[in-house]
Every structure is written in C-alpha cells, then in structure tokens.
PDB file of C-alpha atoms and ligand atoms in Angstrom:
ATOM      1  CA  MET A   1      11.754   7.900  33.747  1.00 48.00           C
ATOM      2  CA  SER A   2      13.821   9.017  30.747  1.00 52.00           C
ATOM      3  CA  PRO A   3      11.954   9.363  27.399  1.00 54.00           C
ATOM      4  CA  SER A   4      12.225   6.495  24.896  1.00 56.00           C
ATOM      5  CA  ALA A   5      14.022   7.064  21.582  1.00 49.00           C
ATOM      6  CA  ASP A   6      10.632   7.653  19.851  1.00 54.00           C
ATOM      7  CA  GLU A   7       9.565  10.344  22.342  1.00 61.00           C
ATOM      8  CA  ARG A   8      12.791  12.380  22.254  1.00 67.00           C
ATOM      9  CA  GLU A   9      12.827  15.655  20.293  1.00 73.00           C
ATOM     10  CA  PRO A  10      14.649  15.175  16.957  1.00 70.00           C
ATOM     11  CA  SER A  11      18.168  16.567  17.186  1.00 75.00           C
ATOM     12  CA  PRO A  12      19.029  19.730  15.199  1.00 72.00           C
ATOM     13  CA  VAL A  13      21.012  17.550  12.757  1.00 70.00           C
ATOM     14  CA  THR A  14      18.026  15.218  12.228  1.00 71.00           C
ATOM     15  CA  ARG A  15      15.849  18.255  11.478  1.00 70.00           C
ATOM     16  CA  LEU A  16      18.442  19.836   9.202  1.00 74.00           C
ATOM     17  CA  VAL A  17      18.918  16.865   6.851  1.00 74.00           C
ATOM     18  CA  PRO A  18      15.403  16.885   5.279  1.00 70.00           C
ATOM     19  CA  ARG A  19      15.573  20.678   4.959  1.00 74.00           C
ATOM     20  CA  LEU A  20      18.903  20.536   3.113  1.00 75.00           C
ATOM     21  CA  LEU A  21      17.717  17.643   0.941  1.00 78.00           C
ATOM     22  CA  GLY A  22      14.545  19.600   0.187  1.00 78.00           C
ATOM     23  CA  ARG A  23      16.606  22.534  -1.054  1.00 78.00           C
ATOM     24  CA  LEU A  24      18.532  20.201  -3.366  1.00 83.00           C
ATOM     25  CA  ILE A  25      15.427  18.531  -4.781  1.00 89.00           C
ATOM     26  CA  PHE A  26      12.913  21.379  -4.997  1.00 95.00           C
ATOM     27  CA  ARG A  27      12.728  24.872  -6.425  1.00 97.00           C
ATOM     28  CA  SER A  28      10.456  27.292  -4.647  1.00 97.00           C
ATOM     29  CA  ALA A  29       7.943  29.988  -5.536  1.00 98.00           C
ATOM     30  CA  THR A  30       5.445  32.171  -3.702  1.00 98.00           C
ATOM     31  CA  VAL A  31       1.662  32.057  -3.939  1.00 98.00           C
ATOM     32  CA  HIS A  32       0.419  35.294  -5.477  1.00 98.00           C
ATOM     33  CA  ALA A  33      -3.294  34.409  -5.422  1.00 98.00           C
ATOM     34  CA  ASN A  34      -5.709  31.540  -4.828  1.00 98.00           C
ATOM     35  CA  ARG A  35      -9.174  32.113  -6.326  1.00 97.00           C
ATOM     36  CA  ILE A  36     -12.224  29.849  -6.564  1.00 95.00           C
ATOM     37  CA  VAL A  37     -13.227  29.766 -10.250  1.00 92.00           C
ATOM     38  CA  GLY A  38     -15.717  26.888 -10.312  1.00 88.00           C
ATOM     39  CA  PRO A  39     -17.179  24.200  -8.066  1.00 85.00           C
ATOM     40  CA  GLY A  40     -14.138  22.955  -6.132  1.00 91.00           C
ATOM     41  CA  LEU A  41     -11.771  24.446  -8.722  1.00 94.00           C
ATOM     42  CA  ARG A  42      -9.067  26.871  -7.640  1.00 97.00           C
ATOM     43  CA  LEU A  43      -6.847  29.029  -9.808  1.00 97.00           C
ATOM     44  CA  ILE A  44      -3.528  29.264  -7.977  1.00 98.00           C
ATOM     45  CA  THR A  45      -0.968  31.782  -9.230  1.00 98.00           C
ATOM     46  CA  LEU A  46       2.675  31.159  -8.361  1.00 98.00           C
ATOM     47  CA  GLN A  47       5.474  33.629  -8.859  1.00 98.00           C
ATOM     48  CA  GLY A  48       9.157  34.023  -8.082  1.00 98.00           C
ATOM     49  CA  PRO A  49      12.621  34.178  -9.632  1.00 98.00           C
ATOM     50  CA  GLN A  50      13.032  30.391  -9.624  1.00 98.00           C
ATOM     51  CA  LEU A  51      10.181  30.128 -12.150  1.00 98.00           C
ATOM     52  CA  ARG A  52      12.179  32.217 -14.639  1.00 97.00           C
ATOM     53  CA  GLY A  53      14.021  30.708 -17.584  1.00 95.00           C
ATOM     54  CA  LEU A  54      12.453  27.240 -17.265  1.00 96.00           C
ATOM     55  CA  ARG A  55      11.370  25.381 -20.403  1.00 94.00           C
ATOM     56  CA  TRP A  56       7.668  24.550 -20.383  1.00 96.00           C
ATOM     57  CA  GLN A  57       5.332  23.030 -22.964  1.00 96.00           C
ATOM     58  CA  PRO A  58       1.596  22.294 -22.766  1.00 96.00           C
ATOM     59  CA  GLY A  59       1.161  18.840 -21.230  1.00 96.00           C
ATOM     60  CA  ASP A  60       4.091  19.228 -18.836  1.00 97.00           C
ATOM     61  CA  LYS A  61       3.463  18.786 -15.131  1.00 98.00           C
ATOM     62  CA  LEU A  62       4.674  20.458 -11.960  1.00 98.00           C
ATOM     63  CA  GLN A  63       5.113  18.289  -8.887  1.00 97.00           C
ATOM     64  CA  ILE A  64       4.101  20.357  -5.904  1.00 97.00           C
ATOM     65  CA  ARG A  65       5.195  19.507  -2.373  1.00 96.00           C
ATOM     66  CA  VAL A  66       1.803  19.599  -0.699  1.00 97.00           C
ATOM     67  CA  ALA A  67       2.844  18.528   2.824  1.00 94.00           C
ATOM     68  CA  PRO A  68       6.049  18.702   4.870  1.00 87.00           C
ATOM     69  CA  GLY A  69       7.361  15.196   4.008  1.00 80.00           C
ATOM     70  CA  LEU A  70      10.076  15.126   1.371  1.00 76.00           C
ATOM     71  CA  MET A  71       8.114  12.949  -1.020  1.00 82.00           C
ATOM     72  CA  THR A  72       4.542  14.191  -0.492  1.00 93.00           C
ATOM     73  CA  THR A  73       4.110  15.687  -3.929  1.00 96.00           C
ATOM     74  CA  ARG A  74       1.090  15.942  -6.227  1.00 98.00           C
ATOM     75  CA  ALA A  75       1.133  16.569  -9.982  1.00 98.00           C
ATOM     76  CA  PHE A  76      -0.618  19.557 -11.558  1.00 98.00           C
ATOM     77  CA  THR A  77      -0.639  20.978 -15.078  1.00 98.00           C
ATOM     78  CA  PRO A  78       0.380  24.623 -15.521  1.00 98.00           C
ATOM     79  CA  THR A  79      -2.111  26.571 -17.644  1.00 97.00           C
ATOM     80  CA  GLY A  80       0.761  28.625 -19.038  1.00 96.00           C
ATOM     81  CA  TRP A  81       4.217  29.901 -18.171  1.00 97.00           C
ATOM     82  CA  ASP A  82       5.616  33.424 -18.084  1.00 97.00           C
ATOM     83  CA  GLU A  83       9.278  32.522 -18.459  1.00 95.00           C
ATOM     84  CA  ARG A  84      10.593  36.072 -18.211  1.00 96.00           C
ATOM     85  CA  GLY A  85       8.265  37.311 -15.507  1.00 96.00           C
ATOM     86  CA  GLY A  86       8.598  34.147 -13.404  1.00 98.00           C
ATOM     87  CA  ARG A  87       4.918  33.319 -13.088  1.00 98.00           C
ATOM     88  CA  THR A  88       2.645  30.341 -13.673  1.00 98.00           C
ATOM     89  CA  GLN A  89      -0.901  29.257 -12.837  1.00 98.00           C
ATOM     90  CA  LEU A  90      -2.483  25.975 -11.762  1.00 98.00           C
ATOM     91  CA  LEU A  91      -6.145  24.993 -11.926  1.00 97.00           C
ATOM     92  CA  VAL A  92      -6.619  22.585  -9.060  1.00 98.00           C
ATOM     93  CA  HIS A  93      -9.622  20.427  -8.281  1.00 97.00           C
ATOM     94  CA  SER A  94      -9.749  20.526  -4.484  1.00 96.00           C
ATOM     95  CA  LEU A  95     -12.633  18.312  -3.391  1.00 93.00           C
ATOM     96  CA  SER A  96     -10.865  15.095  -2.357  1.00 93.00           C
ATOM     97  CA  TRP A  97      -9.661  14.252   1.153  1.00 93.00           C
ATOM     98  CA  GLY A  98      -6.022  13.872   0.049  1.00 96.00           C
ATOM     99  CA  PRO A  99      -3.156  16.236   0.950  1.00 97.00           C
ATOM    100  CA  GLY A 100      -3.184  17.808  -2.530  1.00 97.00           C
ATOM    101  CA  SER A 101      -6.767  19.001  -2.128  1.00 97.00           C
ATOM    102  CA  VAL A 102      -6.127  20.144   1.431  1.00 97.00           C
ATOM    103  CA  TRP A 103      -3.108  22.123   0.191  1.00 98.00           C
ATOM    104  CA  ALA A 104      -5.153  23.779  -2.558  1.00 98.00           C
ATOM    105  CA  ARG A 105      -7.895  24.806  -0.133  1.00 97.00           C
ATOM    106  CA  LYS A 106      -5.470  26.258   2.410  1.00 97.00           C
ATOM    107  CA  VAL A 107      -2.602  27.814   0.488  1.00 98.00           C
ATOM    108  CA  ASP A 108      -2.736  31.597   0.465  1.00 97.00           C
ATOM    109  CA  HIS A 109      -1.078  34.793  -0.759  1.00 98.00           C
ATOM    110  CA  GLY A 110       2.568  34.919   0.370  1.00 98.00           C
ATOM    111  CA  ASP A 111       2.917  31.192   1.172  1.00 98.00           C
ATOM    112  CA  ARG A 112       6.040  29.420  -0.054  1.00 97.00           C
ATOM    113  CA  VAL A 113       5.542  26.498  -2.439  1.00 97.00           C
ATOM    114  CA  ASP A 114       8.217  23.897  -3.229  1.00 96.00           C
ATOM    115  CA  PHE A 115       8.065  22.269  -6.642  1.00 97.00           C
ATOM    116  CA  ILE A 116       9.861  19.997  -9.099  1.00 96.00           C
ATOM    117  CA  GLY A 117       9.578  20.621 -12.827  1.00 95.00           C
ATOM    118  CA  PRO A 118       8.182  21.480 -15.223  1.00 97.00           C
ATOM    119  CA  ARG A 119       8.585  17.901 -16.454  1.00 96.00           C
ATOM    120  CA  ARG A 120       7.249  16.064 -19.480  1.00 95.00           C
ATOM    121  CA  SER A 121       4.074  14.121 -18.754  1.00 94.00           C
ATOM    122  CA  LEU A 122       1.918  13.895 -21.866  1.00 93.00           C
ATOM    123  CA  ASP A 123       3.940  14.020 -25.069  1.00 91.00           C
ATOM    124  CA  LEU A 124       1.664  16.101 -27.268  1.00 96.00           C
ATOM    125  CA  ALA A 125       4.363  17.084 -29.784  1.00 92.00           C
ATOM    126  CA  ALA A 126       3.125  14.708 -32.494  1.00 92.00           C
ATOM    127  CA  LEU A 127      -0.507  15.795 -32.142  1.00 97.00           C
ATOM    128  CA  ASP A 128      -2.315  18.666 -33.826  1.00 97.00           C
ATOM    129  CA  PRO A 129      -4.639  20.212 -31.219  1.00 97.00           C
ATOM    130  CA  ALA A 130      -6.878  21.445 -34.057  1.00 97.00           C
ATOM    131  CA  ASP A 131      -7.767  17.814 -34.839  1.00 97.00           C
ATOM    132  CA  THR A 132      -7.780  16.361 -31.327  1.00 98.00           C
ATOM    133  CA  VAL A 133     -10.541  15.719 -28.827  1.00 98.00           C
ATOM    134  CA  LEU A 134      -9.362  16.089 -25.225  1.00 98.00           C
ATOM    135  CA  VAL A 135     -11.360  13.998 -22.780  1.00 98.00           C
ATOM    136  CA  GLY A 136     -11.176  14.254 -19.014  1.00 98.00           C
ATOM    137  CA  ASP A 137     -12.727  16.003 -16.043  1.00 97.00           C
ATOM    138  CA  GLU A 138     -12.089  18.976 -13.769  1.00 97.00           C
ATOM    139  CA  THR A 139      -8.422  17.931 -13.470  1.00 98.00           C
ATOM    140  CA  SER A 140      -8.030  18.326 -17.260  1.00 98.00           C
ATOM    141  CA  VAL A 141      -9.216  21.942 -17.550  1.00 97.00           C
ATOM    142  CA  ALA A 142      -5.674  23.312 -17.093  1.00 98.00           C
ATOM    143  CA  LEU A 143      -4.420  21.145 -19.958  1.00 98.00           C
ATOM    144  CA  ALA A 144      -7.339  22.273 -22.119  1.00 98.00           C
ATOM    145  CA  ALA A 145      -6.627  25.933 -21.325  1.00 97.00           C
ATOM    146  CA  SER A 146      -2.977  25.681 -22.364  1.00 96.00           C
ATOM    147  CA  TRP A 147      -3.244  23.309 -25.343  1.00 98.00           C
ATOM    148  CA  ARG A 148      -6.558  24.492 -26.889  1.00 98.00           C
ATOM    149  CA  PRO A 149      -7.818  21.240 -28.473  1.00 98.00           C
ATOM    150  CA  ALA A 150     -10.578  21.295 -31.108  1.00 98.00           C
ATOM    151  CA  LEU A 151     -13.032  19.914 -28.562  1.00 98.00           C
ATOM    152  CA  CYS A 152     -13.031  19.032 -24.851  1.00 98.00           C
ATOM    153  CA  VAL A 153     -15.423  16.453 -23.455  1.00 98.00           C
ATOM    154  CA  LEU A 154     -15.349  16.550 -19.664  1.00 98.00           C
ATOM    155  CA  GLU A 155     -17.205  14.608 -16.974  1.00 97.00           C
ATOM    156  CA  VAL A 156     -17.932  17.043 -14.169  1.00 96.00           C
ATOM    157  CA  ILE A 157     -19.761  17.338 -10.866  1.00 94.00           C
ATOM    158  CA  ASN A 158     -21.790  20.387 -11.876  1.00 93.00           C
ATOM    159  CA  GLY A 159     -22.520  20.610 -15.599  1.00 93.00           C
ATOM    160  CA  HIS A 160     -23.965  24.122 -15.633  1.00 93.00           C
ATOM    161  CA  SER A 161     -21.126  25.810 -13.700  1.00 92.00           C
ATOM    162  CA  ALA A 162     -18.478  23.871 -15.604  1.00 93.00           C
ATOM    163  CA  GLN A 163     -19.989  24.851 -18.965  1.00 93.00           C
ATOM    164  CA  GLU A 164     -19.948  28.518 -17.908  1.00 93.00           C
ATOM    165  CA  MET A 165     -16.311  28.284 -16.849  1.00 92.00           C
ATOM    166  CA  LEU A 166     -15.293  26.512 -20.071  1.00 94.00           C
ATOM    167  CA  GLU A 167     -17.051  29.194 -22.122  1.00 94.00           C
ATOM    168  CA  ALA A 168     -15.240  31.887 -20.112  1.00 93.00           C
ATOM    169  CA  LEU A 169     -11.985  30.185 -21.136  1.00 94.00           C
ATOM    170  CA  ALA A 170     -13.223  30.299 -24.775  1.00 96.00           C
ATOM    171  CA  LEU A 171     -12.937  26.514 -25.033  1.00 97.00           C
ATOM    172  CA  ASP A 172     -15.117  24.490 -27.373  1.00 97.00           C
ATOM    173  CA  ALA A 173     -16.314  22.041 -24.754  1.00 97.00           C
ATOM    174  CA  VAL A 174     -19.069  19.696 -23.695  1.00 97.00           C
ATOM    175  CA  ALA A 175     -19.490  19.270 -19.934  1.00 97.00           C
ATOM    176  CA  VAL A 176     -21.291  16.028 -19.095  1.00 97.00           C
ATOM    177  CA  GLU A 177     -22.566  15.722 -15.547  1.00 96.00           C
ATOM    178  CA  ARG A 178     -21.346  12.594 -13.699  1.00 96.00           C
ATOM    179  CA  ARG A 179     -24.055  10.072 -12.890  1.00 95.00           C
ATOM    180  CA  ASP A 180     -23.914   7.084 -10.563  1.00 93.00           C
ATOM    181  CA  GLY A 181     -22.961   3.816 -12.189  1.00 92.00           C
ATOM    182  CA  GLY A 182     -21.343   5.581 -15.153  1.00 91.00           C
ATOM    183  CA  LEU A 183     -24.726   6.307 -16.767  1.00 94.00           C
ATOM    184  CA  HIS A 184     -23.238   9.453 -18.347  1.00 96.00           C
ATOM    185  CA  LEU A 185     -20.459   7.615 -20.205  1.00 97.00           C
ATOM    186  CA  ASP A 186     -22.533   6.925 -23.328  1.00 97.00           C
ATOM    187  CA  ASP A 187     -23.211  10.679 -23.596  1.00 97.00           C
ATOM    188  CA  MET A 188     -19.473  11.324 -23.370  1.00 98.00           C
ATOM    189  CA  VAL A 189     -18.725   8.819 -26.137  1.00 98.00           C
ATOM    190  CA  ALA A 190     -21.441  10.333 -28.349  1.00 97.00           C
ATOM    191  CA  ALA A 191     -19.974  13.837 -27.850  1.00 97.00           C
ATOM    192  CA  MET A 192     -16.437  12.567 -28.543  1.00 98.00           C
ATOM    193  CA  LEU A 193     -17.399  10.897 -31.813  1.00 97.00           C
ATOM    194  CA  GLU A 194     -19.942  13.419 -33.087  1.00 95.00           C
ATOM    195  CA  GLN A 195     -17.525  15.740 -34.901  1.00 86.00           C
ATOM    196  CA  ALA A 196     -14.597  13.317 -35.212  1.00 94.00           C
ATOM    197  CA  GLY A 197     -13.135  12.617 -38.645  1.00 94.00           C
ATOM    198  CA  PRO A 198     -11.111   9.547 -39.680  1.00 95.00           C
ATOM    199  CA  GLN A 199      -7.833  11.163 -38.534  1.00 95.00           C
ATOM    200  CA  THR A 200      -9.085  12.774 -35.323  1.00 97.00           C
ATOM    201  CA  ARG A 201      -6.958  11.884 -32.292  1.00 98.00           C
ATOM    202  CA  PHE A 202      -8.236  11.373 -28.761  1.00 98.00           C
ATOM    203  CA  VAL A 203      -6.312  12.329 -25.628  1.00 98.00           C
ATOM    204  CA  LEU A 204      -7.887  10.686 -22.585  1.00 98.00           C
ATOM    205  CA  THR A 205      -7.060  12.105 -19.143  1.00 98.00           C
ATOM    206  CA  GLY A 206      -8.673  12.309 -15.708  1.00 98.00           C
ATOM    207  CA  ARG A 207     -10.170   9.428 -13.769  1.00 98.00           C
ATOM    208  CA  GLU A 208      -8.573   6.033 -14.370  1.00 98.00           C
ATOM    209  CA  ARG A 209     -11.821   4.064 -14.341  1.00 97.00           C
ATOM    210  CA  THR A 210     -13.501   6.385 -16.855  1.00 98.00           C
ATOM    211  CA  ILE A 211     -10.501   6.141 -19.173  1.00 98.00           C
ATOM    212  CA  GLY A 212     -10.727   2.333 -19.070  1.00 98.00           C
ATOM    213  CA  SER A 213     -14.380   2.420 -20.043  1.00 98.00           C
ATOM    214  CA  LEU A 214     -13.880   5.016 -22.811  1.00 98.00           C
ATOM    215  CA  LEU A 215     -10.990   3.017 -24.282  1.00 98.00           C
ATOM    216  CA  GLN A 216     -13.338   0.054 -24.701  1.00 98.00           C
ATOM    217  CA  SER A 217     -15.993   2.259 -26.316  1.00 97.00           C
ATOM    218  CA  LEU A 218     -13.497   3.780 -28.758  1.00 97.00           C
ATOM    219  CA  ARG A 219     -12.244   0.316 -29.669  1.00 97.00           C
ATOM    220  CA  ARG A 220     -15.830  -0.841 -30.291  1.00 97.00           C
ATOM    221  CA  ALA A 221     -16.358   2.245 -32.487  1.00 96.00           C
ATOM    222  CA  GLY A 222     -13.360   1.184 -34.604  1.00 96.00           C
ATOM    223  CA  VAL A 223     -10.920   3.906 -33.493  1.00 97.00           C
ATOM    224  CA  ALA A 224      -7.376   2.590 -34.017  1.00 97.00           C
ATOM    225  CA  PRO A 225      -5.136   2.541 -30.896  1.00 97.00           C
ATOM    226  CA  ARG A 226      -2.571   4.784 -32.657  1.00 96.00           C
ATOM    227  CA  ARG A 227      -5.169   7.587 -32.588  1.00 97.00           C
ATOM    228  CA  ILE A 228      -5.477   7.427 -28.792  1.00 98.00           C
ATOM    229  CA  LEU A 229      -3.191   8.765 -26.052  1.00 98.00           C
ATOM    230  CA  ALA A 230      -4.250   7.985 -22.475  1.00 98.00           C
ATOM    231  CA  LYS A 231      -2.918   9.198 -19.126  1.00 98.00           C
ATOM    232  CA  SER A 232      -4.719   8.706 -15.808  1.00 98.00           C
ATOM    233  CA  PHE A 233      -4.621  11.726 -13.516  1.00 98.00           C
ATOM    234  CA  TRP A 234      -6.326  10.128 -10.503  1.00 98.00           C
ATOM    235  CA  SER A 235      -7.954   6.962  -9.255  1.00 97.00           C
ATOM    236  CA  GLU A 236     -10.109   5.814  -6.354  1.00 95.00           C
ATOM    237  CA  GLN A 237      -7.657   2.938  -5.904  1.00 95.00           C
ATOM    238  CA  ARG A 238      -4.477   5.001  -5.690  1.00 95.00           C
ATOM    239  CA  THR A 239      -3.060   8.184  -4.228  1.00 95.00           C
ATOM    240  CA  GLY A 240      -0.632  10.738  -5.643  1.00 93.00           C
ATOM    241  CA  MET A 241      -0.662   9.569  -9.255  1.00 93.00           C
ATOM    242  CA  ASP A 242       2.238  10.961 -11.218  1.00 91.00           C
TER     243      ASP A 242
HETATM  244  C1  FAD B   1       0.318  14.394 -15.017  1.00 51.63           C
HETATM  245  C2  FAD B   1      -0.796  14.843 -14.109  1.00 51.63           C
HETATM  246  C3  FAD B   1      -1.317  16.123 -14.227  1.00 51.63           C
HETATM  247  C4  FAD B   1      -2.359  16.535 -13.394  1.00 51.63           C
HETATM  248  N1  FAD B   1      -2.855  17.799 -13.529  1.00 51.63           N
HETATM  249  C5  FAD B   1      -3.846  18.215 -12.699  1.00 51.63           C
HETATM  250  C6  FAD B   1      -4.358  19.549 -12.771  1.00 51.63           C
HETATM  251  O1  FAD B   1      -3.916  20.381 -13.557  1.00 51.63           O
HETATM  252  N2  FAD B   1      -5.357  19.891 -11.914  1.00 51.63           N
HETATM  253  C7  FAD B   1      -5.864  19.007 -10.991  1.00 51.63           C
HETATM  254  O2  FAD B   1      -6.767  19.379 -10.231  1.00 51.63           O
HETATM  255  N3  FAD B   1      -5.385  17.750 -10.894  1.00 51.63           N
HETATM  256  C8  FAD B   1      -4.398  17.343 -11.714  1.00 51.63           C
HETATM  257  N4  FAD B   1      -3.915  16.077 -11.611  1.00 51.63           N
HETATM  258  C9  FAD B   1      -4.553  15.177 -10.646  1.00 51.63           C
HETATM  259  C10 FAD B   1      -4.063  15.397  -9.250  1.00 51.63           C
HETATM  260  O3  FAD B   1      -2.660  15.177  -9.179  1.00 51.63           O
HETATM  261  C11 FAD B   1      -4.817  14.376  -8.375  1.00 51.63           C
HETATM  262  O4  FAD B   1      -6.180  14.689  -8.352  1.00 51.63           O
HETATM  263  C12 FAD B   1      -4.237  14.303  -7.024  1.00 51.63           C
HETATM  264  O5  FAD B   1      -4.093  12.927  -6.733  1.00 51.63           O
HETATM  265  C13 FAD B   1      -5.084  14.880  -5.937  1.00 51.63           C
HETATM  266  O6  FAD B   1      -4.302  14.783  -4.780  1.00 51.63           O
HETATM  267  P1  FAD B   1      -4.934  14.522  -3.383  1.00 51.63           P
HETATM  268  O7  FAD B   1      -3.786  14.522  -2.429  1.00 51.63           O
HETATM  269  O8  FAD B   1      -6.070  15.458  -3.143  1.00 51.63           O
HETATM  270  O9  FAD B   1      -5.545  13.069  -3.488  1.00 51.63           O
HETATM  271  P2  FAD B   1      -4.735  11.683  -3.404  1.00 51.63           P
HETATM  272  O10 FAD B   1      -4.070  11.544  -2.082  1.00 51.63           O
HETATM  273  O11 FAD B   1      -3.880  11.528  -4.611  1.00 51.63           O
HETATM  274  O12 FAD B   1      -5.931  10.663  -3.506  1.00 51.63           O
HETATM  275  C14 FAD B   1      -6.794  10.386  -2.405  1.00 51.63           C
HETATM  276  C15 FAD B   1      -8.142   9.986  -2.940  1.00 51.63           C
HETATM  277  O13 FAD B   1      -8.811  11.169  -3.329  1.00 51.63           O
HETATM  278  C16 FAD B   1      -9.642  10.897  -4.431  1.00 51.63           C
HETATM  279  N5  FAD B   1      -9.315  11.833  -5.511  1.00 51.63           N
HETATM  280  C17 FAD B   1      -8.091  12.229  -5.948  1.00 51.63           C
HETATM  281  N6  FAD B   1      -8.208  13.117  -6.952  1.00 51.63           N
HETATM  282  C18 FAD B   1      -9.541  13.276  -7.153  1.00 51.63           C
HETATM  283  C19 FAD B   1     -10.326  14.053  -8.054  1.00 51.63           C
HETATM  284  N7  FAD B   1      -9.773  14.847  -8.944  1.00 51.63           N
HETATM  285  N8  FAD B   1     -11.680  13.968  -7.976  1.00 51.63           N
HETATM  286  C20 FAD B   1     -12.278  13.173  -7.063  1.00 51.63           C
HETATM  287  N9  FAD B   1     -11.588  12.411  -6.173  1.00 51.63           N
HETATM  288  C21 FAD B   1     -10.248  12.466  -6.225  1.00 51.63           C
HETATM  289  C22 FAD B   1      -9.414   9.435  -4.814  1.00 51.63           C
HETATM  290  O14 FAD B   1     -10.433   8.622  -4.274  1.00 51.63           O
HETATM  291  C23 FAD B   1      -8.100   9.090  -4.176  1.00 51.63           C
HETATM  292  O15 FAD B   1      -7.993   7.740  -3.862  1.00 51.63           O
HETATM  293  C24 FAD B   1      -2.881  15.643 -12.426  1.00 51.63           C
HETATM  294  C25 FAD B   1      -2.336  14.358 -12.296  1.00 51.63           C
HETATM  295  C26 FAD B   1      -1.315  13.953 -13.130  1.00 51.63           C
HETATM  296  C27 FAD B   1      -0.761  12.558 -12.981  1.00 51.63           C
END
C-alpha cells in the first residue's frame, strides 16, 4: 500500500521554505554560556556578529525562537547590550512546562539561537528610574538589572535565595515569597507604598493576575493612573505572551 499524503516524507522544497523564511525573519547568535543563578533562573549569554550595531534600550525585548516552528518565539528582556562586542545576556525563569522554559533548561554553549529584535516593549523613556518602583517577579529581574529602579518589589518562589541574588546585583529590592490565594499581595502593596512620594511612578510587570490585583490596590490607595505603567509578562491563561 502506498503511503498517504500525511505519511510521506516532506519534499526537499517543503523543507527548504521554512528554513529560507527563517533566515529572512530571524537574526542568529551563539550561546556562550548558560548558568543557574537562582532558583529556576538562568543567565544565558549570547554572542555573535549579528548582535553588533543593534540599538537597544532598557525595557526592550528579544523574541527568541525556542522551538523549530517559525512562530514559536518567547519574549525575554536583555540585561544589557555590548553593541561593539556583539554580546547580550538574558535572565530566564525556566520552571514552567512551556517551550520557552524547556529551551532555557536545555540550551548550551555553542548552540545557535534565532532571534528577532531588540524591539520596544515597555516605553520607559518618560520615566525617571530614580523615582520609580518596579514591581514583578523572577521574569522582571532582567529589567531591574538593566534599568536600575529606585526600588524593586518582586513576588518570588524562594524569598531567601531571591533576596541574595538581588543583593548580588546591587539592587534595592524586596523579595516577597508567593503564598497560596495571594496572601502575600498585601505585603507587596505595603512595600511598594512605603517609600513612595506623591510623584513616584509604578511599573508593574510579571504575572497578569498579580498585576490586576495590584492595580486595584494602587487605585484604592489613591495612586493616579498616569503614575502607573503595566505590562503582563505571563499568565496561567495564555502562552507566549509578547
Ligand atoms: C515583554 C516581555 C519581556 C519578558 N522578559 C522576560 C525575562 O527577561 N525573563 C523571563 O524569564 N521571562 C520574561 N518574560 C516572560 C516569558 O516570556 C514567559 O514566562 C514565557 O511565556 C515563558 O515561556 P514558556 O514557553 O515557558 O511558557 P508559555 O508556553 O508561554 O506558557 C505555558 C504556561 O506556563 C506557565 N508560565 C509561563 N511563564 C511562567 C512563569 N514565569 N512562572 C510560572 N509559570 C509560568 C503559565 O501557566 C503558562 O500558561 C517576558 C515576557 C514579555 C511579554
């Protein structure tokens, strides 16, 4: 019996098209190192000539192709950019079951990485980091490291290890351990408002549901919407947020 259309090997042309399209859409770099720097957090260093000469600002994102499909990308925030040397670093939280986490756990020295960007994600140009509180979680540490806000308030899996890591990055930060049912959220709000003045801005990142709850708390505390910038980085209800 001859194989059905689904069972036949893809023809060389069928295989070539995604590869050629990929080259048009993505730039590529090489993994220099992948180190565990905290619970589930990996510092991934990318290097290569295609990273040279690109404009990058804190708050920009890179979209990394984390699986073979053309559109399987995940967004990460570079911690910095060596424009002349062609090098950047990502701090990736790698504890979910999604392809982005799997990629971060597996990728190793010498592996090729396809990427799009850097692209604008959070427009921080109008904000003074010295009078801004950055709120988020493990996925926000890269943004904190590059933008250096006055204070970071982060919900984390392991408070002690996270606090150590944040101190090593010389960040003024409060790590609040996640508790079931959002019991830690009041502690986050208290930390956010403790040193805030009447002009202090709040940049909310990380988990969508937490951001929703914190927005309500800030509103109740009388913080005007113009002082708040919010951008969800991930959600239990969605995959591959961009
Ligand atoms: C602009 C932007 C910048 C970002 N920068 C960073 C960064 O610098 N570092 C970083 O680590 N992440 C960053 N993220 C978040 C990262 O893109 C997501 O965590 C990503 O979705 C993870 O991909 P995944 O394939 O593992 O999970 P997905 O396939 O996207 O999601 C599958 C499921 O995994 C769970 N999940 C996803 N992310 C998390 C998480 N962080 N914690 C717990 N459960 C999770 C959810 O239940 C989700 O439904 C950024 C996101 C955006 C939009």
